[in-house]
Structures are given as structure tokens and as C-alpha cells.
Amino acid sequence: MIMKSASTDSVDSGRPDHPPFNWPEKPHVKLAPTGADRQLSELESTMQDMVHSFAEKVMRPIGIALDKMTPDEVIAPGSPYWTYLEELKKLEITPKTFMDLSPEERGRLFPIVMEEMGWGDGGLSIIYGACSLPPLMALVFNRTFLIERFPDTLRGCWAITEPDHGSDSLDISRQAFHAQGNYGRPNCVATIRGDKVVLNGQKAAWVSNAPTAEVCVLFCSADTGDGADTQHGVCILVPMDAPGVTRGKPLDKIGQRALPQGEVYFDNVELTTDYLVAGPEDYQRAVYLIHAEANSQMACVWTGAARAAYELAFEYAHQRKQGGVPIIRHQAVAARLFHMYRKVEASRALAQRVALHNHTSEIPSLQSAMAAKVTATQTAFEVASEALQVFGGNGLTKEYQIEKILRDARASMIEDGCNDILALKAGFNMIDPDLF
């Protein structure tokens, strides 16, 4: 910040009342929860307060409770999981909520909302994201039938990865494919004949919210008459109660245990082409779009989780005493907290910058969304690990929330695209053909 020096006119008459002379003798800034952020608009501030309250009063306690349950208990009747979904509906923050705003308003508000949700609970935030994707895709591709057929109050899931083709779903252009590789048959195929689509196969056990979803946004290979074409598939919304749709058991995982994940099976599931969001001609556009959206969302969520870890450690460092003083008085702890803080600030800045750019640009930058996701998830894991170190032995116990955030953050580095593959794909996306 550049400040004007005191004018010579005021030297003899005492100190002027402008900065820095009207500061306290020992200047100190107590930052808001979102750090050195810009001044928020009235809408942004109101939404931030509302979602933060929801995150604190609903998400955190429910996330902690679900973390202690078995996967079957999480989705059983009477579980806090169902309470969360009911309370989530009351927020009335849907894809249409954002789409009704201007692109700039949307680009600024979206990361604020998602960071607060991530601060509350990472896994529960992904449930919100999974529920949002089916109506979002219908809105973006302007599919009137699907918008009316699947209201945004339904529980959603996103099925793209397959048992034999996990990261391959990120690489439909085969940029990162091994030169001697053989893709083999896809695990899930949509056969298109006339106005009918028939689905057969399986999606991998990592389909978020699949064990309870009512609608699935499915990405899979397409067969239009010449066999399955892995580079020209379909994006289709599938009612999860359609004949031939079955689900696997929910996964038992190290982290994000509040988020049910499991397989989805399709056995001659027949739908009309009305259910297509994107056919073979639009498939690569749909894959690009959903990964740009999902990676940006992940960046905001896990920035929030990193912030949660930092705040827990910051508070604990003021309470815990060693050597006769609160541990924040020790140089090593103060320095550790500073580095945690700067990482959270950097992650937030990138997540917000990318969200604004992608919501206001004609074509979103996929490499930027991937950069934000990789940065935020890596930051969340690193900050959570450093926070646990501040807690010492206490951080290893279930009594303190920090060990849960560490487990949740570790899962995020594989989720929605393993960070290693995202780096490869983003690197290839950065290639400028005009420079050859």
C-alpha cells in the first residue's frame, strides 16, 4: 500500500490525523475468517454468513458423527446423513441460484459459498457438488426436458470413472496414453439406435453419492453402429430407479467417510434420446465442461478445509502451554502457523481468481481449474499435517477434529482426478499449436 507522507504544513501544529499516525501505538490487524480478502458485496457477505452458520451448526457436527459410522450405517434410515440432506434443501442454493446471477457475480460468489462448505466438512461438500451436477449440465446444455424431468431437489451423482479405466476418463483425447497401450473394451457402453439409448456395463466404486442418488449424470462410451467409440461417448441423465440400474455396497474408506461412494451397474437400461445431455458430437465439450467445473469447485472446497485446519491449530496454539507459555510464543510454532496461513491465502487467491475467470470467459480454462484443484488439495493436506504437528500427540486422537481433516484431505488428492494425471493433462492443455 502506498501512503502519502505527512505534509510539511502540519509539522509544527502536531501530528496529522491520517495514517499512520492515527493507528494504535502497536499496530495489529485481526483478519476476518477469509483472510486478506477484498471488500465483499452485500450479497456476498450475507451468503457467506448464512453458509458459514450452516457449516458450523449442521455440517461439522454431522460430518464428525458420520465419520464414526460404518458405510452401511451412514446411509441407513435415521442416519444424520438424511438430516444433512434435508437441511441442505432449506439453504436453496442450487445451480439455478448461481445461473440467475450475472457471470461476474456468479464468479465471485461461487468460491465464497464453496469455501465455507469446505470449512464445515469436505465430504459433505462433495455431496452437495454431486447433487448439483445433473441439473447444472441440463441447464448449461439447455435441455428443457431434463430441467423439468429432474428438479434440483433430487439427490444426484456423477459416474465417469470405470473399474479398468479410472484416469482414462480424463484422457479421452489419448494425450497421456502409453504408446504401447491398448484401451480394450470400455466397462460401460451406451448403444444408440434411432431414438433409443441402451446402457450396459459398470461404473467404478468411486461414484460419489451413488448409494443414495435419485439421478445420475453418466459419462460413457457410445456405440452408434460401428462399435464402441471411447472418444465420442455420451453424457446422459439416468433415473436411478430405471429398470436395470443397480448399485454396489458403499465403500469403507480412510477419509471422507460422510460421503457415500459405490459402483453403479447398468443391465439393458433403455431410455429415449430425450435423456441425452450431450451426444457423441458434443461429448468432448461435455467432458471438458464438467472437469472445469468440478476442479474449480474442488479448489474452493479444499481451500476451506485447509482454512479449518489452520484455524483449529491457531486456536489450540493460544491455549496449549509448554515451557510455561502458550506454545504460539515459541518461535517454531509461530513460524509453522505463518506458513500454514500463507498457503491458505495463496490457495484462496488462486481458487477465486480461476472461478472468476472461468465464469466470465466464453470458454473456461481447464488447465487453470486443474491448477487450482491440485494447489488447494495439496495445500489442504500439507496444512492439515502441519496442524496435527501443532496439536502433537493430541492431534492423533479422535477427540480432536484435526486427524479427520487430514484423512479427508488425503482423499481429495485422488478425487475428481488424481493430481498426477491432472498435472499431465493440464500440461498438455497448455501446449500452444501456433508456436510450432
CSV table of C-alpha atoms in Angstrom, one decimal, residues 23-316:
chain,number,residue,atom,x,y,z
A,23,TRP,CA,-3.0,3.8,14.1
A,24,PRO,CA,-2.6,2.2,17.5
A,25,GLU,CA,0.8,2.6,19.1
A,26,LYS,CA,1.4,-1.1,18.3
A,27,PRO,CA,-0.5,-1.7,15.0
A,28,HIS,CA,-2.2,-5.1,14.7
A,29,VAL,CA,-4.7,-6.4,12.2
A,30,LYS,CA,-7.2,-9.2,13.2
A,31,LEU,CA,-8.2,-10.7,9.9
A,32,ALA,CA,-11.7,-11.9,9.0
A,33,PRO,CA,-12.1,-15.7,8.5
A,34,THR,CA,-11.3,-15.4,4.8
A,35,GLY,CA,-8.1,-13.5,5.5
A,36,ALA,CA,-6.8,-10.6,3.4
A,37,ASP,CA,-9.8,-10.7,1.1
A,38,ARG,CA,-11.3,-7.9,-0.8
A,39,GLN,CA,-14.4,-6.0,0.5
A,40,LEU,CA,-17.4,-8.3,-0.1
A,41,SER,CA,-20.6,-7.0,-1.6
A,42,GLU,CA,-23.8,-7.1,0.5
A,43,LEU,CA,-24.9,-10.3,-1.3
A,44,GLU,CA,-21.6,-12.0,-0.8
A,45,SER,CA,-21.4,-11.0,2.8
A,46,THR,CA,-24.9,-12.2,3.5
A,47,MET,CA,-24.4,-15.5,1.7
A,48,GLN,CA,-21.0,-16.1,3.4
A,49,ASP,CA,-22.6,-15.6,6.9
A,50,MET,CA,-25.5,-17.8,6.0
A,51,VAL,CA,-23.4,-20.7,4.7
A,52,HIS,CA,-20.8,-20.3,7.4
A,53,SER,CA,-23.6,-20.7,10.0
A,54,PHE,CA,-24.9,-23.8,8.2
A,55,ALA,CA,-21.3,-25.2,8.0
A,56,GLU,CA,-20.8,-24.7,11.7
A,57,LYS,CA,-24.1,-25.8,13.1
A,58,VAL,CA,-25.1,-28.5,10.6
A,59,MET,CA,-22.1,-29.8,8.6
A,60,ARG,CA,-19.4,-30.0,11.2
A,61,PRO,CA,-21.3,-32.0,13.8
A,62,ILE,CA,-23.0,-34.2,11.2
A,63,GLY,CA,-19.6,-34.8,9.5
A,64,ILE,CA,-18.0,-35.9,12.7
A,65,ALA,CA,-20.9,-38.2,13.6
A,66,LEU,CA,-20.9,-39.9,10.2
A,67,ASP,CA,-17.1,-40.3,10.3
A,68,LYS,CA,-17.5,-42.7,13.2
A,69,MET,CA,-20.1,-44.9,11.5
A,70,THR,CA,-19.8,-47.8,9.1
A,71,PRO,CA,-20.7,-47.1,5.4
A,72,ASP,CA,-24.0,-49.0,5.8
A,73,GLU,CA,-24.9,-47.1,8.9
A,74,VAL,CA,-24.2,-43.8,7.1
A,75,ILE,CA,-27.0,-44.4,4.6
A,76,ALA,CA,-29.4,-46.3,6.9
A,77,PRO,CA,-32.8,-44.7,7.7
A,78,GLY,CA,-32.5,-42.3,10.6
A,79,SER,CA,-28.8,-41.5,9.9
A,80,PRO,CA,-27.6,-37.9,10.3
A,81,TYR,CA,-26.8,-38.2,6.6
A,82,TRP,CA,-30.5,-37.7,5.8
A,83,THR,CA,-30.8,-34.8,8.2
A,84,TYR,CA,-27.9,-33.1,6.3
A,85,LEU,CA,-29.7,-33.5,3.0
A,86,GLU,CA,-33.0,-32.1,4.4
A,87,GLU,CA,-31.1,-29.1,5.9
A,88,LEU,CA,-29.2,-28.6,2.6
A,89,LYS,CA,-32.5,-28.2,0.8
A,90,LYS,CA,-33.5,-25.4,3.1
A,91,LEU,CA,-30.5,-23.4,2.0
A,92,GLU,CA,-31.9,-23.2,-1.5
A,93,ILE,CA,-28.5,-22.7,-3.1
A,94,THR,CA,-28.9,-24.6,-6.4
A,95,PRO,CA,-27.3,-24.3,-9.8
A,96,LYS,CA,-30.2,-22.1,-10.9
A,97,THR,CA,-29.4,-19.8,-7.9
A,98,PHE,CA,-26.0,-19.1,-9.5
A,99,MET,CA,-27.1,-19.1,-13.1
A,100,ASP,CA,-29.6,-16.4,-12.3
A,101,LEU,CA,-26.7,-14.1,-11.4
A,102,SER,CA,-24.5,-12.2,-13.8
A,103,PRO,CA,-21.3,-14.1,-14.8
A,104,GLU,CA,-19.2,-11.8,-12.7
A,105,GLU,CA,-21.5,-12.1,-9.6
A,106,ARG,CA,-21.5,-15.8,-10.1
A,107,GLY,CA,-17.8,-16.0,-10.4
A,108,ARG,CA,-17.3,-14.0,-7.2
A,109,LEU,CA,-20.0,-15.7,-5.1
A,110,PHE,CA,-19.4,-19.3,-6.0
A,111,PRO,CA,-15.9,-19.7,-4.4
A,112,ILE,CA,-17.1,-17.9,-1.2
A,113,VAL,CA,-20.0,-20.3,-0.8
A,114,MET,CA,-17.9,-23.4,-1.6
A,115,GLU,CA,-15.1,-22.4,0.8
A,116,GLU,CA,-17.5,-22.1,3.7
A,117,MET,CA,-18.9,-25.5,2.9
A,118,GLY,CA,-15.4,-27.0,2.7
A,119,TRP,CA,-14.7,-25.3,6.1
A,120,GLY,CA,-17.6,-27.2,7.5
A,121,ASP,CA,-16.9,-30.7,6.1
A,122,GLY,CA,-15.1,-31.8,2.9
A,123,GLY,CA,-17.0,-35.0,2.3
A,124,LEU,CA,-20.4,-33.4,2.8
A,125,SER,CA,-19.4,-30.6,0.4
A,126,ILE,CA,-18.8,-33.2,-2.3
A,127,ILE,CA,-22.3,-34.5,-1.7
A,128,TYR,CA,-23.6,-31.0,-2.5
A,129,GLY,CA,-21.5,-30.9,-5.6
A,130,ALA,CA,-22.6,-34.3,-6.8
A,131,CYS,CA,-26.3,-33.3,-6.3
A,132,SER,CA,-25.7,-30.1,-8.3
A,133,LEU,CA,-24.0,-31.6,-11.4
A,134,PRO,CA,-27.1,-33.2,-13.1
A,135,PRO,CA,-29.2,-30.0,-13.0
A,136,LEU,CA,-26.2,-27.9,-13.9
A,137,MET,CA,-25.4,-30.0,-17.0
A,138,ALA,CA,-29.1,-29.8,-18.1
A,139,LEU,CA,-29.1,-26.0,-17.6
A,140,VAL,CA,-25.8,-25.4,-19.4
A,141,PHE,CA,-26.8,-27.5,-22.4
A,142,ASN,CA,-30.3,-26.1,-22.3
A,143,ARG,CA,-32.1,-29.4,-22.2
A,144,THR,CA,-35.7,-28.3,-21.3
A,145,PHE,CA,-36.9,-31.9,-21.0
A,146,LEU,CA,-34.2,-32.7,-18.4
A,147,ILE,CA,-34.6,-29.5,-16.5
A,148,GLU,CA,-38.3,-30.3,-16.0
A,149,ARG,CA,-37.8,-34.1,-15.5
A,150,PHE,CA,-35.1,-33.8,-12.8
A,151,PRO,CA,-35.7,-30.9,-10.4
A,152,ASP,CA,-32.7,-29.7,-8.4
A,153,THR,CA,-34.2,-31.1,-5.2
A,154,LEU,CA,-33.2,-34.6,-6.3
A,155,ARG,CA,-30.1,-36.4,-4.9
A,156,GLY,CA,-27.6,-36.6,-7.7
A,157,CYS,CA,-24.4,-38.5,-8.5
A,158,TRP,CA,-21.7,-38.3,-11.2
A,159,ALA,CA,-20.5,-41.5,-12.9
A,160,ILE,CA,-17.5,-41.3,-15.1
A,161,THR,CA,-14.6,-43.5,-13.9
A,162,GLU,CA,-14.6,-47.2,-14.6
A,163,PRO,CA,-13.0,-50.3,-13.0
A,164,ASP,CA,-10.5,-50.7,-15.8
A,165,HIS,CA,-10.3,-47.1,-16.9
A,166,GLY,CA,-10.0,-44.8,-13.9
A,167,SER,CA,-7.8,-41.9,-15.0
A,168,ASP,CA,-8.5,-42.8,-18.7
A,169,SER,CA,-11.8,-40.9,-18.3
A,170,LEU,CA,-9.7,-37.7,-18.0
A,171,ASP,CA,-7.8,-38.6,-21.2
A,172,ILE,CA,-10.4,-39.2,-23.9
A,173,SER,CA,-8.0,-37.4,-26.4
A,174,ARG,CA,-5.3,-40.0,-25.5
A,175,GLN,CA,-2.7,-37.4,-24.9
A,176,ALA,CA,-1.3,-39.2,-21.9
A,177,PHE,CA,-1.9,-42.7,-23.2
A,178,HIS,CA,1.0,-45.0,-23.3
A,179,ALA,CA,2.4,-45.5,-26.8
A,180,GLN,CA,2.2,-49.3,-26.4
A,181,GLY,CA,-1.1,-49.2,-24.6
A,182,ASN,CA,-4.3,-51.0,-25.6
A,183,TYR,CA,-7.5,-49.4,-24.1
A,184,GLY,CA,-9.6,-52.6,-24.5
A,185,ARG,CA,-13.3,-52.7,-24.2
A,186,PRO,CA,-15.0,-49.9,-22.2
A,187,ASN,CA,-16.7,-51.0,-19.0
A,188,CYS,CA,-19.8,-49.1,-19.8
A,189,VAL,CA,-21.4,-48.5,-23.2
A,190,ALA,CA,-24.4,-46.6,-24.5
A,191,THR,CA,-25.8,-48.1,-27.7
A,192,ILE,CA,-27.8,-45.6,-29.7
A,193,ARG,CA,-30.3,-46.8,-32.2
A,194,GLY,CA,-32.8,-44.3,-33.5
A,195,ASP,CA,-34.5,-42.6,-30.6
A,196,LYS,CA,-33.4,-45.2,-28.1
A,197,VAL,CA,-30.3,-45.4,-25.8
A,198,VAL,CA,-29.5,-48.7,-24.2
A,199,LEU,CA,-26.9,-48.7,-21.3
A,200,ASN,CA,-24.9,-51.8,-20.3
A,201,GLY,CA,-21.9,-52.1,-18.0
A,202,GLN,CA,-20.5,-50.7,-14.8
A,203,LYS,CA,-19.0,-47.6,-13.3
A,204,ALA,CA,-16.3,-47.8,-10.7
A,205,ALA,CA,-16.8,-47.8,-6.9
A,206,TRP,CA,-15.9,-44.1,-6.6
A,207,VAL,CA,-19.2,-42.7,-7.8
A,208,SER,CA,-19.9,-40.1,-5.2
A,209,ASN,CA,-23.4,-40.3,-3.7
A,210,ALA,CA,-24.2,-43.3,-5.8
A,211,PRO,CA,-25.6,-45.4,-2.9
A,212,THR,CA,-28.5,-43.0,-2.4
A,213,ALA,CA,-28.8,-40.9,-5.6
A,214,GLU,CA,-32.0,-40.5,-7.4
A,215,VAL,CA,-30.4,-39.3,-10.7
A,216,CYS,CA,-27.1,-40.0,-12.3
A,217,VAL,CA,-25.1,-37.8,-14.7
A,218,LEU,CA,-23.4,-40.6,-16.7
A,219,PHE,CA,-20.5,-40.3,-19.0
A,220,CYS,CA,-19.7,-43.4,-21.0
A,221,SER,CA,-18.6,-44.6,-24.4
A,222,ALA,CA,-21.1,-44.7,-27.3
A,223,ASP,CA,-21.9,-47.3,-30.0
A,224,THR,CA,-23.7,-45.7,-32.9
A,225,GLY,CA,-23.4,-48.7,-35.2
A,226,ASP,CA,-19.7,-49.3,-35.7
A,227,GLY,CA,-18.8,-50.4,-32.2
A,228,ALA,CA,-18.0,-48.5,-29.0
A,229,ASP,CA,-16.0,-45.3,-29.6
A,230,THR,CA,-14.2,-44.2,-26.5
A,231,GLN,CA,-13.5,-40.7,-27.9
A,232,HIS,CA,-17.1,-40.0,-28.8
A,233,GLY,CA,-19.3,-41.1,-25.9
A,234,VAL,CA,-22.4,-39.6,-24.4
A,235,CYS,CA,-23.4,-37.7,-21.3
A,236,ILE,CA,-26.9,-38.8,-20.2
A,237,LEU,CA,-29.1,-38.3,-17.1
A,238,VAL,CA,-30.3,-41.6,-15.8
A,239,PRO,CA,-33.1,-42.1,-13.3
A,240,MET,CA,-31.6,-44.4,-10.6
A,241,ASP,CA,-34.9,-46.2,-10.3
A,242,ALA,CA,-35.0,-47.1,-14.0
A,243,PRO,CA,-35.3,-50.9,-14.7
A,244,GLY,CA,-31.8,-52.5,-14.9
A,245,VAL,CA,-30.0,-50.0,-12.7
A,246,THR,CA,-28.4,-51.5,-9.5
A,247,ARG,CA,-25.8,-50.3,-7.0
A,248,GLY,CA,-22.9,-51.8,-5.2
A,249,LYS,CA,-22.2,-51.6,-1.5
A,250,PRO,CA,-20.8,-48.3,-0.2
A,251,LEU,CA,-17.1,-48.1,0.2
A,252,ASP,CA,-15.3,-48.3,3.5
A,253,LYS,CA,-12.6,-45.5,3.2
A,254,ILE,CA,-9.9,-43.9,5.2
A,255,GLY,CA,-11.3,-40.4,4.6
A,256,GLN,CA,-14.4,-38.5,3.6
A,257,ARG,CA,-16.5,-41.2,5.3
A,258,ALA,CA,-19.5,-38.9,5.4
A,259,LEU,CA,-19.6,-39.2,1.6
A,260,PRO,CA,-21.2,-42.5,0.3
A,261,GLN,CA,-19.4,-43.9,-2.8
A,262,GLY,CA,-20.1,-47.1,-4.7
A,263,GLU,CA,-20.5,-48.9,-8.0
A,264,VAL,CA,-23.4,-48.4,-10.4
A,265,TYR,CA,-24.4,-51.2,-12.8
A,266,PHE,CA,-26.5,-51.0,-16.0
A,267,ASP,CA,-28.2,-54.0,-17.4
A,268,ASN,CA,-30.0,-53.2,-20.6
A,269,VAL,CA,-31.3,-49.9,-19.2
A,270,GLU,CA,-33.4,-48.4,-22.0
A,271,LEU,CA,-34.1,-44.7,-22.3
A,272,THR,CA,-35.1,-42.3,-25.0
A,273,THR,CA,-32.6,-39.9,-26.5
A,274,ASP,CA,-34.5,-37.1,-24.7
A,275,TYR,CA,-32.3,-38.1,-21.7
A,276,LEU,CA,-29.1,-37.2,-23.5
A,277,VAL,CA,-27.3,-34.1,-22.2
A,278,ALA,CA,-24.7,-34.4,-24.9
A,279,GLY,CA,-24.5,-36.9,-27.8
A,280,PRO,CA,-21.3,-38.1,-29.4
A,281,GLU,CA,-20.8,-34.9,-31.3
A,282,ASP,CA,-20.8,-32.9,-28.1
A,283,TYR,CA,-19.1,-35.4,-25.8
A,284,GLN,CA,-15.6,-33.9,-25.6
A,285,ARG,CA,-17.2,-30.5,-24.9
A,286,ALA,CA,-19.2,-32.1,-22.0
A,287,VAL,CA,-16.2,-33.8,-20.6
A,288,TYR,CA,-14.2,-30.5,-20.7
A,289,LEU,CA,-17.0,-28.6,-19.1
A,290,ILE,CA,-17.7,-30.9,-16.2
A,291,HIS,CA,-14.0,-31.3,-15.4
A,292,ALA,CA,-13.5,-27.5,-15.5
A,293,GLU,CA,-16.5,-27.1,-13.1
A,294,ALA,CA,-15.6,-29.9,-10.8
A,295,ASN,CA,-11.9,-29.0,-10.4
A,296,SER,CA,-12.8,-25.3,-9.7
A,297,GLN,CA,-15.3,-26.5,-7.1
A,298,MET,CA,-12.8,-28.8,-5.5
A,299,ALA,CA,-10.3,-25.9,-5.3
A,300,CYS,CA,-12.7,-23.9,-3.3
A,301,VAL,CA,-13.9,-26.7,-1.0
A,302,TRP,CA,-10.4,-27.8,-0.1
A,303,THR,CA,-9.2,-24.2,0.5
A,304,GLY,CA,-12.0,-24.2,3.1
A,305,ALA,CA,-10.7,-27.4,4.6
A,306,ALA,CA,-7.2,-26.0,4.8
A,307,ARG,CA,-8.5,-22.9,6.5
A,308,ALA,CA,-10.4,-25.1,9.0
A,309,ALA,CA,-7.2,-27.0,9.9
A,310,TYR,CA,-5.2,-23.7,10.2
A,311,GLU,CA,-7.9,-22.1,12.4
A,312,LEU,CA,-8.0,-25.2,14.7
A,313,ALA,CA,-4.2,-25.1,15.1
A,314,PHE,CA,-4.2,-21.4,15.6
A,315,GLU,CA,-6.7,-21.5,18.4
A,316,TYR,CA,-5.0,-24.5,20.1
